[in-house]
Amino acid sequence: MVKVDAVPRGRTSIALLALVALGGCGTKTTQPTPPPPPPTAMAVITQPSDQPKSGVPFDRQPVIELQDVHGQPVKNKGTLITATLALGGAALGGNVAVRTDENGRANFVDLTLSGLIGSRTLRFNTDGIPPIISNAITLVAGPPAALVTTGGNNQTTGAGTDVPVPPSVLARDAAGNPVPGLDVTFAVGLGGGSVTGGSQTTGTDGVATVGKWTLGPRLGTNTLVASIPSLPNGAATFTATGTISGPAHLTLVDGDNQSAAIGTPVLTNPAVKVTDVTGNPVQGIAIQFAVTGGGGALTIPSPVTDTAGIARVGSWVLGLDPGANTVAASFGALSQVVFHATGFAFQVLAIATGDFHSCAVAPGGKAYCWGNNADGELGDGSTTDSDSALAVTGGLTFTELAAGSFHTCGLNSAGQAYCWGNNSIGQLGDSTQFDSPVPVLVAGGHQFKTLSVGSTHSCGLRVDGVVLCWGDNANGRLGDGTSISRIVPVPVTGASKFTQLSAGGLHTCALRDDGLSLCWGSNSGGRLGDGTTVDRFNPTVVIGALTFQSISAGGVHTCALQASGGAYCWGTGNKGALGSGSTANQLQPGLVSGGHFFSSVITGNQHSCATTAPGTMYCWGANLSGSLGDGTQVQRNDPTAVVANVIFAAASGGREHTCGWTPGGSSFCWGRNLEGEVGDGTTTNRFKPVGVKRP
């Protein structure tokens, strides 16, 4: 046996190489590869995602390694490792059984976990080796799979209003988990309308709620669609039914800005319409109409809206004050609707007042009368009283009228005088004593310049300045030097030429061409102004050497106006008719108190009125029936303003009533009205001026 150590180092190497090269001179020896140690354990070397989304493959897939007892990897290819759910209910999807590769590792590639959100763990199993558990996994919501309505669907509300419950949706994944953080868009569909806060984000509960859904104006179906970009075919649709909502608007339909005669109904009855917020008519609403200006009255003041939402008052009768009239319609807190109408009175050129009736000349000369008609003094051919103006029959036209106790006279443009009514003492002057309810021509063929009528006598100023009178001549009121009643005109005595004339209750006065005033007839209380109380049968000069531009003989007194505007009265001061501040009689002219400057003055039975140049009217004297027009029944001893927001041009005084007219011709009366002498269509006494109704 050769000792290896005895071989020289170099030779030994050569020999060995030779042996290797030749395979040795004897038997060849081969060392086998030892088998890998058997795996005894597994380890998770890559943990699955700690927050996987339900139904979505893990972002980080688990990797399982086979190991020996020392924890070293065992390269054992082909071992089947299976993943199962260790904790919590869910569905584990994907390829759950994977074989190890040549490095002894099982690489899972598409594991998914689907189920309710919450904590989970995975278990990995293989034959002969104890299973292992992954770290805790918190399952979170997966991608949205559905968008469902959760509130605010199938509502009913008024068209154009907000639904009571704002619509909300729930975004859910395939497992039913709410999906937070999604952008949801709410958009109106059918019916129009609008949304406020139409872009919302789902909360932690997966819910998104629109700010506000306002239905469109149409009645019926409205829709609202909620959608998210990542779910194009999974929109949620809300449905709401638009109905007529409550009253929201009150609007004027017609009946505004009308004109009608005072005391009469307007042509078009006022009407309003009630609609909801979108203009749909609201039926069954009771509207309150009320007169708010001008007086007047309504019928059916609380009409109910019909199917078109319209409520119309029964009628609107204007008040008796010419000018503005208003009616307001209201419902609850809605804005009022105001209707306007202008009431106009009977347009006249002048008015003449008798004891219990009144007459007027209208533009064009036609005559109208109203009030007491027991003796035909209205001239309409009847003896029936009328509380509103009636046309005088006969087709005559007049330039002026004069009214007595129970008869009336008129003058036409040719200067011819006509009279009608009571003729028991010849006051109609037609040479008879028969009453006439229609105008009859005064006898004598005289051409008169003006007429004036007392209680039961009449007078005319002829164009040549001569005064003629007829009728009752008690106390010498005809001025012909006798007390004999006349059924035809007779001239007053003397050679005076007169310019103005006024017949009172029992006396007569006239202005002479030199401005002096003369009176005759009854002188009770000193009404003739001659300083005595002696009746005069011939014209007698009023003492004091005063000159006047107009004179007015009343029932128990006389007043006259100077060119300067100063008013003087004399006669019986009872009831304050003289305006002197007292009730004492005055046998000669005395200045009316108050320092006013008047443009006209007139007398009634026991009251007087005067108008200033600006158009304010003052009255004084008896006022029991409201003849002073100051709104009271208080006797006034001094001039007191008539309560009327109008400008007066002139006036005329009756027994217990007064009438006046404006520069534009609107007529007003006030005071006693038991026979309809005020002409307002009633028989109610009026303490303030009311318009005369248009015939």
XYZ file of C-alpha atoms in Angstrom:
695
model
C 0.000 0.000 0.000
C 1.318 3.334 -1.051
C 1.471 6.032 1.486
C 0.218 9.160 0.120
C 2.383 11.196 2.352
C 5.532 9.499 0.702
C 4.627 10.749 -2.712
C 6.338 13.864 -3.671
C 3.895 16.840 -3.587
C 4.108 17.497 -7.288
C 3.855 13.916 -8.304
C 1.023 13.209 -6.014
C -1.020 15.877 -7.652
C -0.236 14.487 -11.086
C -1.113 11.046 -10.012
C -4.354 12.076 -8.540
C -5.320 14.009 -11.600
C -4.458 11.014 -13.676
C -6.563 8.810 -11.561
C -9.444 11.182 -11.800
C -9.000 11.477 -15.494
C -8.847 7.794 -16.011
C -11.598 7.089 -13.558
C -9.157 5.466 -11.380
C -7.525 2.208 -11.917
C -10.220 0.509 -9.878
C -14.011 1.149 -8.777
C -15.528 4.778 -9.017
C -17.335 6.179 -5.809
C -20.470 8.697 -6.191
C -21.889 10.719 -3.211
C -25.808 11.050 -3.488
C -27.584 14.487 -2.915
C -29.229 14.395 0.437
C -33.103 14.820 0.320
C -34.496 18.114 1.646
C -35.665 18.010 5.169
C -39.420 17.567 5.454
C -41.401 20.799 6.133
C -42.766 20.900 9.569
C -44.286 24.392 9.609
C -45.609 27.237 7.512
C -45.059 30.935 7.821
C -46.828 33.962 6.363
C -43.975 35.912 4.944
C -46.267 38.411 3.232
C -49.366 39.306 5.165
C -52.549 40.049 3.201
C -53.750 43.667 3.006
C -54.854 44.853 6.398
C -57.850 46.815 4.946
C -59.037 45.041 1.850
C -62.182 46.226 0.094
C -65.034 43.821 0.066
C -65.180 41.963 -3.232
C -61.913 43.440 -4.484
C -58.694 41.359 -4.692
C -56.299 42.177 -1.904
C -53.898 44.919 -2.839
C -51.266 42.816 -1.096
C -51.683 39.081 -1.634
C -50.464 36.632 1.023
C -47.314 34.525 0.494
C -46.918 31.312 2.532
C -43.552 29.582 3.014
C -42.795 26.014 4.064
C -40.227 25.785 6.841
C -38.391 23.116 8.805
C -38.213 22.723 12.539
C -35.530 25.354 12.637
C -37.629 27.876 10.813
C -35.602 27.600 7.705
C -37.330 27.601 4.332
C -37.879 24.223 2.799
C -37.681 24.065 -0.915
C -40.558 21.776 -1.430
C -42.332 22.347 -4.671
C -45.886 21.307 -5.293
C -47.270 21.305 -1.795
C -50.926 22.397 -1.908
C -51.728 25.166 0.498
C -55.354 26.189 0.974
C -56.658 29.517 2.309
C -59.838 29.588 4.386
C -61.584 32.147 6.597
C -60.533 31.771 10.182
C -62.598 34.523 11.852
C -65.827 36.281 10.905
C -68.431 35.586 8.329
C -67.564 36.399 4.741
C -66.965 34.800 1.408
C -63.416 34.112 0.412
C -63.043 34.248 -3.318
C -60.377 33.800 -5.930
C -57.926 30.872 -6.193
C -57.882 29.687 -2.605
C -55.621 26.611 -3.239
C -52.108 27.317 -4.464
C -49.095 24.934 -4.762
C -45.672 25.947 -3.588
C -43.054 26.842 -6.099
C -39.463 25.556 -6.204
C -38.648 27.750 -3.236
C -41.405 26.227 -1.154
C -43.586 29.294 -1.374
C -47.263 29.527 -2.206
C -47.982 32.873 -3.867
C -51.688 33.747 -3.807
C -52.639 36.159 -6.566
C -56.382 36.870 -6.557
C -57.761 36.277 -3.110
C -60.863 38.378 -2.384
C -62.962 38.736 0.708
C -66.591 39.656 0.402
C -68.916 40.361 3.282
C -69.881 42.790 5.937
C -67.230 45.169 7.070
C -65.363 44.182 10.185
C -62.403 42.216 11.510
C -61.349 38.993 9.834
C -58.383 36.535 9.763
C -57.335 33.948 7.202
C -56.240 30.357 7.899
C -53.745 28.559 5.661
C -53.810 24.772 5.620
C -51.800 21.899 4.137
C -51.630 18.204 4.946
C -49.411 17.212 7.800
C -48.511 20.672 8.929
C -50.359 22.736 11.514
C -52.383 25.580 9.952
C -51.331 29.155 10.424
C -53.418 32.334 10.890
C -52.868 35.675 9.205
C -52.741 38.976 10.959
C -56.071 40.659 11.632
C -57.784 42.035 8.562
C -60.314 44.859 8.700
C -62.710 44.405 5.834
C -63.937 47.737 4.431
C -66.662 48.586 1.945
C -66.015 47.697 -1.604
C -66.912 49.667 -4.717
C -70.547 50.811 -4.980
C -72.816 48.258 -6.459
C -76.164 49.911 -5.811
C -77.676 53.300 -5.011
C -80.995 53.031 -3.205
C -83.488 55.544 -1.842
C -83.631 55.744 1.913
C -85.916 58.708 2.540
C -87.993 61.314 0.768
C -89.504 59.131 -1.919
C -93.153 59.044 -2.972
C -94.079 62.340 -1.343
C -96.999 64.621 -2.122
C -96.792 68.373 -1.736
C -97.852 71.561 -3.398
C -96.469 72.251 -6.840
C -93.636 74.714 -6.652
C -92.995 74.025 -2.978
C -90.309 72.050 -1.172
C -90.960 68.436 -0.386
C -91.250 67.959 3.375
C -88.503 65.325 3.552
C -85.316 66.022 1.589
C -84.518 62.927 -0.492
C -81.566 60.771 0.590
C -79.781 57.788 -0.945
C -77.631 54.970 0.355
C -74.622 53.756 -1.604
C -73.944 50.044 -0.996
C -71.329 47.654 -2.213
C -72.127 44.169 -3.443
C -72.220 42.852 0.109
C -74.601 45.552 1.212
C -72.032 47.628 3.059
C -72.553 51.397 3.039
C -69.952 53.109 0.905
C -68.691 56.436 2.282
C -66.942 59.243 0.450
C -68.816 58.971 -2.844
C -69.850 62.065 -4.793
C -73.583 61.930 -5.469
C -75.365 64.242 -7.908
C -79.055 64.993 -7.526
C -80.772 66.314 -10.662
C -84.424 67.094 -11.395
C -86.185 65.043 -14.019
C -89.868 65.230 -14.826
C -91.800 68.282 -13.730
C -88.936 70.722 -13.713
C -88.334 72.257 -10.340
C -84.962 72.753 -8.738
C -82.602 71.429 -6.140
C -80.443 73.175 -3.607
C -77.301 71.345 -2.590
C -77.486 68.946 -5.488
C -73.866 67.751 -5.049
C -73.391 65.708 -1.895
C -70.888 63.164 -0.541
C -71.909 59.976 1.187
C -71.101 59.922 4.872
C -69.741 57.140 6.956
C -73.166 55.598 6.815
C -73.105 55.686 3.033
C -75.962 58.168 2.956
C -76.133 61.412 0.973
C -79.048 63.843 1.392
C -79.969 66.603 -1.030
C -80.231 70.093 0.407
C -83.731 70.842 -0.872
C -86.020 69.631 -3.638
C -88.508 72.196 -4.921
C -91.145 70.742 -7.188
C -91.863 72.290 -10.546
C -95.002 74.239 -11.391
C -96.812 71.350 -13.026
C -99.326 69.268 -11.219
C -98.687 65.549 -11.088
C -95.498 63.504 -11.262
C -92.112 65.023 -10.513
C -88.867 63.044 -10.420
C -85.432 63.545 -8.925
C -82.512 61.347 -10.007
C -79.506 60.623 -7.794
C -76.382 59.191 -9.430
C -72.681 58.582 -8.913
C -70.097 58.536 -11.717
C -68.804 55.060 -10.929
C -72.266 53.565 -11.138
C -73.694 54.743 -14.477
C -76.566 52.295 -14.513
C -77.425 52.366 -10.851
C -79.185 55.720 -10.407
C -81.870 56.105 -7.762
C -85.080 57.869 -8.789
C -87.395 59.692 -6.424
C -90.999 60.408 -7.262
C -93.168 63.185 -5.852
C -96.669 64.278 -6.767
C -97.229 68.000 -7.169
C -100.642 69.155 -6.047
C -102.232 72.569 -5.753
C -100.641 74.127 -2.730
C -102.063 76.697 -0.367
C -102.831 80.283 -1.394
C -99.664 82.183 -2.182
C -100.759 85.042 -4.424
C -103.794 87.292 -4.534
C -104.039 89.195 -7.791
C -106.501 91.589 -9.356
C -108.527 90.156 -12.224
C -110.809 93.000 -13.235
C -113.025 95.769 -11.876
C -110.319 98.357 -11.158
C -110.232 102.018 -12.203
C -113.919 102.382 -12.977
C -116.215 105.378 -12.894
C -119.864 105.470 -11.990
C -122.424 107.853 -10.649
C -122.394 108.192 -6.891
C -124.717 105.784 -5.138
C -124.804 103.450 -8.118
C -123.032 100.137 -8.773
C -119.949 99.965 -10.936
C -120.330 98.183 -14.238
C -117.771 95.444 -13.547
C -117.858 93.797 -10.160
C -114.345 93.562 -8.669
C -112.723 90.145 -8.878
C -109.470 88.623 -7.642
C -107.655 85.400 -8.336
C -105.956 83.153 -5.806
C -103.032 81.050 -6.978
C -100.400 78.918 -5.348
C -96.690 79.659 -5.611
C -96.528 78.435 -9.192
C -99.681 80.098 -10.447
C -102.093 77.196 -10.133
C -105.604 78.386 -9.196
C -106.724 77.634 -5.664
C -110.382 76.782 -5.231
C -112.581 77.186 -2.165
C -110.916 80.218 -0.575
C -113.206 82.826 1.012
C -111.959 86.298 0.112
C -112.847 89.284 2.268
C -113.839 92.405 0.337
C -114.305 95.624 2.291
C -115.025 99.248 1.408
C -111.997 101.279 2.470
C -112.774 104.685 1.029
C -115.626 106.786 -0.280
C -118.410 105.010 1.561
C -120.565 102.781 -0.522
C -121.567 99.194 0.029
C -120.872 95.663 -1.191
C -123.061 92.670 -1.725
C -121.606 89.186 -1.296
C -118.495 90.636 0.328
C -117.019 87.188 1.089
C -117.136 85.234 -2.174
C -115.376 81.881 -2.485
C -112.904 81.183 -5.269
C -114.154 78.948 -8.051
C -112.284 76.268 -9.998
C -110.371 79.005 -11.792
C -109.345 80.493 -8.453
C -111.508 83.586 -9.030
C -113.714 85.264 -6.453
C -115.993 88.102 -7.514
C -117.906 90.407 -5.209
C -121.652 90.571 -5.779
C -121.789 94.296 -6.472
C -120.025 97.499 -5.494
C -122.296 100.488 -5.021
C -120.249 103.667 -4.800
C -120.626 106.045 -1.908
C -122.449 109.327 -2.028
C -119.302 111.429 -1.930
C -118.043 112.221 -5.409
C -114.429 111.327 -5.998
C -112.271 108.429 -4.932
C -113.792 105.151 -3.797
C -111.733 102.115 -2.831
C -112.361 98.491 -1.983
C -109.720 96.140 -0.598
C -109.689 92.373 -1.070
C -107.697 90.293 1.373
C -106.976 86.781 2.533
C -104.838 85.979 5.532
C -101.316 87.320 5.313
C -101.386 87.736 1.542
C -100.918 91.233 0.194
C -104.139 93.161 -0.217
C -105.548 93.984 -3.606
C -107.096 97.451 -3.868
C -109.751 98.448 -6.385
C -110.312 102.074 -7.325
C -113.380 103.806 -8.674
C -114.336 107.408 -9.203
C -117.820 108.426 -8.189
C -119.238 111.390 -10.005
C -122.232 113.394 -8.941
C -124.962 114.833 -11.089
C -123.355 117.532 -13.244
C -125.331 120.772 -13.079
C -125.135 124.419 -14.039
C -127.126 125.527 -10.995
C -129.494 124.213 -8.305
C -132.665 125.751 -6.888
C -133.945 124.554 -3.513
C -137.557 124.758 -2.364
C -139.008 123.869 0.981
C -138.903 120.107 0.444
C -137.669 119.643 -3.105
C -134.748 120.638 -5.297
C -134.290 121.257 -8.996
C -131.251 121.647 -11.223
C -130.349 122.801 -14.688
C -128.066 120.295 -16.364
C -125.597 121.128 -19.115
C -127.658 121.617 -22.241
C -130.507 123.210 -20.290
C -132.532 120.152 -19.379
C -134.243 120.471 -16.002
C -134.377 117.807 -13.296
C -136.114 117.814 -9.917
C -136.255 115.569 -6.867
C -137.892 115.403 -3.438
C -141.485 116.169 -2.472
C -143.959 116.036 -5.361
C -147.333 116.196 -3.669
C -148.442 119.097 -5.908
C -146.450 118.217 -9.020
C -143.530 120.520 -8.168
C -141.071 118.072 -9.723
C -142.651 118.654 -13.127
C -142.419 115.061 -14.237
C -146.161 114.755 -14.861
C -146.828 112.913 -11.604
C -147.362 113.665 -7.933
C -145.031 110.921 -6.682
C -142.051 111.840 -4.534
C -138.585 110.888 -5.792
C -135.340 110.559 -3.857
C -133.325 110.958 -7.044
C -133.439 113.342 -9.977
C -136.271 113.105 -12.506
C -136.417 114.962 -15.789
C -138.972 117.728 -16.084
C -141.364 116.807 -18.885
C -142.187 118.837 -21.932
C -138.821 118.870 -23.699
C -138.095 122.440 -22.543
C -134.621 123.734 -21.844
C -133.889 126.349 -19.234
C -131.177 128.810 -18.298
C -132.225 128.992 -14.638
C -134.726 127.578 -12.161
C -136.351 128.859 -8.965
C -138.130 126.757 -6.340
C -140.761 127.710 -3.758
C -142.582 125.756 -1.120
C -144.604 123.608 -3.507
C -143.997 125.016 -6.970
C -141.125 125.624 -9.358
C -140.440 128.075 -12.163
C -137.908 128.119 -14.962
C -136.636 130.585 -17.511
C -135.699 129.633 -21.048
C -133.143 131.307 -23.263
C -135.834 133.460 -24.878
C -136.757 134.938 -21.504
C -140.052 133.054 -21.265
C -141.082 131.875 -17.811
C -142.696 128.519 -17.120
C -143.992 127.266 -13.790
C -145.380 123.994 -12.417
C -146.710 122.553 -9.174
C -149.134 124.097 -6.705
C -151.248 126.917 -8.078
C -153.781 127.412 -5.332
C -153.043 131.152 -5.151
C -152.003 131.722 -8.732
C -148.273 131.285 -8.145
C -147.870 129.600 -11.539
C -148.936 132.811 -13.223
C -150.838 131.104 -16.039
C -154.073 133.000 -15.239
C -155.571 129.945 -13.493
C -155.503 128.408 -10.066
C -155.178 124.831 -11.231
C -152.159 122.827 -10.112
C -149.980 121.521 -12.930
C -147.467 118.659 -12.730
C -145.954 119.856 -15.995
C -144.566 123.274 -16.989
C -147.088 125.915 -18.058
C -146.251 129.238 -19.656
C -146.509 132.321 -17.449
C -149.071 134.661 -18.924
C -148.369 138.100 -20.316
C -145.717 137.412 -22.901
C -143.029 139.000 -20.750
C -139.338 138.608 -21.449
C -137.596 138.056 -18.184
C -133.943 138.357 -17.279
C -134.188 136.318 -14.092
C -136.776 134.678 -11.832
C -137.126 134.168 -8.096
C -139.753 132.183 -6.193
C -140.952 132.551 -2.609
C -143.074 130.235 -0.552
C -146.316 130.840 -2.428
C -145.494 133.692 -4.779
C -143.240 134.220 -7.782
C -141.401 137.179 -9.245
C -139.491 137.961 -12.390
C -137.064 140.703 -13.360
C -137.914 141.804 -16.823
C -135.147 142.736 -19.240
C -136.150 146.392 -18.915
C -135.450 146.331 -15.170
C -139.089 146.134 -14.082
C -139.987 143.570 -11.402
C -143.287 141.729 -11.787
C -144.759 139.335 -9.232
C -147.737 136.987 -9.031
C -149.397 134.579 -6.628
C -149.961 135.038 -2.899
C -149.983 138.710 -1.888
C -150.508 138.419 1.840
C -148.487 141.052 3.669
C -147.915 142.818 0.361
C -145.175 140.479 -0.876
C -146.058 141.200 -4.530
C -145.171 144.870 -4.002
C -148.066 146.212 -6.046
C -149.402 148.318 -3.171
C -152.155 145.832 -2.322
C -152.658 142.521 -0.561
C -154.668 141.056 -3.412
C -153.306 137.793 -4.790
C -152.615 137.761 -8.525
C -152.897 134.920 -11.026
C -150.862 136.789 -13.638
C -147.712 138.915 -13.267
C -148.194 142.476 -12.043
C -145.433 145.084 -11.721
C -144.279 146.336 -8.358
C -144.992 149.956 -7.662
C -142.598 152.782 -8.360
C -140.375 153.645 -11.219
C -137.249 151.909 -9.938
C -135.067 149.900 -12.268
C -133.702 146.761 -10.695
C -130.678 144.596 -11.433
C -131.190 141.640 -9.104
C -134.176 139.975 -7.431
C -134.880 137.543 -4.571
C -138.231 136.261 -3.281
C -138.309 135.012 0.311
C -140.864 133.139 2.321
C -143.209 136.070 2.968
C -141.272 138.981 1.513
C -139.343 140.063 -1.553
C -136.158 142.091 -2.060
C -134.391 143.543 -5.083
C -131.292 145.565 -5.874
C -131.842 148.861 -7.598
C -129.555 149.998 -10.374
C -127.869 152.412 -7.956
C -126.856 149.476 -5.703
C -129.382 150.219 -2.975
C -131.609 147.417 -1.787
C -135.390 147.593 -1.450
C -137.699 145.103 0.208
C -141.469 144.656 0.625
C -143.959 142.278 2.185
C -143.896 140.816 5.690
C -141.591 142.656 8.054
C -141.852 140.334 11.007
C -138.581 140.402 12.910
C -137.356 143.263 10.733
C -136.620 141.210 7.632
C -137.225 144.240 5.338
C -134.324 146.077 6.985
C -136.054 149.446 7.143
C -135.614 149.765 10.900
C -139.204 148.748 11.637
C -141.343 145.640 11.830
C -144.139 147.151 9.758
C -145.239 145.207 6.684
C -144.665 147.070 3.429
C -146.875 146.797 0.337
C -144.503 148.809 -1.786
C -140.727 148.560 -2.277
C -138.978 150.203 0.694
C -135.295 151.113 0.861
C -133.179 149.182 3.347
C -131.679 151.691 5.730
C -127.992 152.313 6.124
C -127.222 153.543 2.608
C -125.273 150.336 1.970
C -124.747 149.163 -1.584
C -124.755 145.496 -2.418
C -123.932 143.349 -5.410
C -126.350 140.547 -4.510
C -129.253 139.995 -2.148
C -131.039 136.862 -0.850
C -134.418 136.830 0.906
C -134.888 133.883 3.238
C -137.700 132.516 5.299
C -137.429 134.967 8.213
C -134.428 137.086 7.296
C -132.455 138.677 4.470
C -128.727 138.690 3.638
C -126.763 140.692 1.090
C -123.185 140.833 -0.156
C -121.053 143.888 -0.795
C -118.560 144.070 -3.612
C -115.795 144.014 -1.001
C -116.924 140.559 0.155
C -118.552 141.636 3.395
C -121.846 139.878 4.161
C -124.712 141.617 5.981
C -127.901 140.088 7.372
C -131.041 141.453 9.039
C -134.389 140.232 10.319
C -135.198 137.441 12.757
C -132.082 136.248 14.566
C -133.735 133.177 16.030
C -131.549 130.055 15.619
C -128.560 132.276 14.722
C -129.704 132.848 11.132
C -128.052 136.301 10.968
C -124.526 135.013 11.751
C -123.986 137.865 14.169
C -122.881 135.704 17.051
C -126.243 136.054 18.761
C -129.917 135.208 18.242
C -131.183 138.779 18.511
C -133.321 140.302 15.778
C -131.796 143.065 13.666
C -134.025 145.674 12.030
C -131.285 146.848 9.718
C -128.208 145.272 8.079
C -125.537 143.961 10.419
C -122.141 142.577 9.429
C -121.760 138.793 9.603
C -119.129 137.845 12.183
C -115.802 136.148 11.524
C -114.116 138.654 9.234
C -114.591 136.473 6.162
C -114.646 137.772 2.630
C -117.297 136.041 0.577
C -118.028 135.743 -3.122
C -121.694 134.755 -2.686
C -124.321 134.531 0.049
C -127.672 132.705 0.153
C -130.471 132.193 2.669
C -132.671 129.292 3.600
C -135.630 129.351 5.932
C -133.672 129.904 9.175
C -130.105 129.428 8.031
C -127.650 131.098 5.699
C -124.545 130.076 3.761
C -121.773 131.973 2.018
C -118.861 130.922 -0.174
C -115.384 132.403 -0.178
C -113.420 133.041 -3.346
C -111.172 130.012 -2.685
C -114.311 127.877 -2.563
C -114.817 127.208 1.156
C -118.434 127.338 2.235
C -119.567 128.614 5.626
C -123.051 128.235 7.055
C -124.835 129.453 10.191
C -128.239 129.298 11.859
C -130.664 126.389 12.405
C -129.079 122.974 12.100
C -131.508 120.438 13.520
C -131.615 118.442 10.281
C -128.004 119.097 9.308
C -128.649 122.016 6.952
C -125.292 123.621 7.893
C -123.284 120.612 6.665
C -120.780 120.684 9.517
C -121.453 117.085 10.501
C -123.546 118.030 13.541
C -127.034 119.106 14.528
C -125.703 121.972 16.599
C -127.097 125.459 15.995
C -124.376 127.902 14.920
C -124.567 131.641 15.604
C -121.381 132.335 13.677
C -120.179 131.116 10.268
C -118.986 127.511 10.482
C -117.175 125.693 7.682
C -119.051 123.021 5.794
C -117.289 119.673 6.123
C -116.450 118.793 2.538
C -113.213 118.228 0.726
C -114.449 120.088 -2.332
C -114.382 123.586 -3.717
C -117.802 125.208 -3.976
C -118.819 127.746 -6.581
C -122.242 128.631 -5.160
C -125.162 127.285 -3.136
C -128.930 127.411 -2.659
C -130.850 127.174 0.608
C -134.148 125.345 1.205
C -136.281 125.120 4.298
C -133.996 122.695 6.132
C -131.582 121.577 3.470
C -128.868 123.141 1.361
C -127.347 122.348 -2.003
C -124.108 123.506 -3.573
C -122.113 122.865 -6.689
C -118.472 122.971 -7.640
C -116.882 125.014 -10.438
C -116.924 121.790 -12.457
C -120.636 121.314 -11.810
C -120.611 118.416 -9.348
C -123.711 118.759 -7.191
C -123.980 118.220 -3.454
C -126.828 118.493 -0.981
C -127.200 118.054 2.755
C -129.710 118.453 5.579
C -133.310 117.314 5.753
C -134.045 114.429 3.411
C -137.335 112.934 4.511
C -138.872 113.529 1.087
C -135.662 112.827 -0.809
C -134.800 116.518 -1.269
C -131.073 115.770 -0.917
C -131.262 113.611 -4.047
C -128.880 110.887 -2.942
C -131.306 108.070 -3.532
C -132.293 107.833 0.137
C -134.571 109.561 2.612
C -131.935 109.771 5.331
C -130.991 113.167 6.722
C -127.429 114.093 5.832
C -125.278 116.126 8.191
C -122.485 116.542 5.679
C -122.589 117.099 1.925
C -123.322 114.094 -0.247
C -123.396 113.991 -4.000
C -126.639 114.178 -5.902
C -127.175 110.978 -7.852
C -127.007 111.174 -11.571
C -130.416 110.591 -13.194
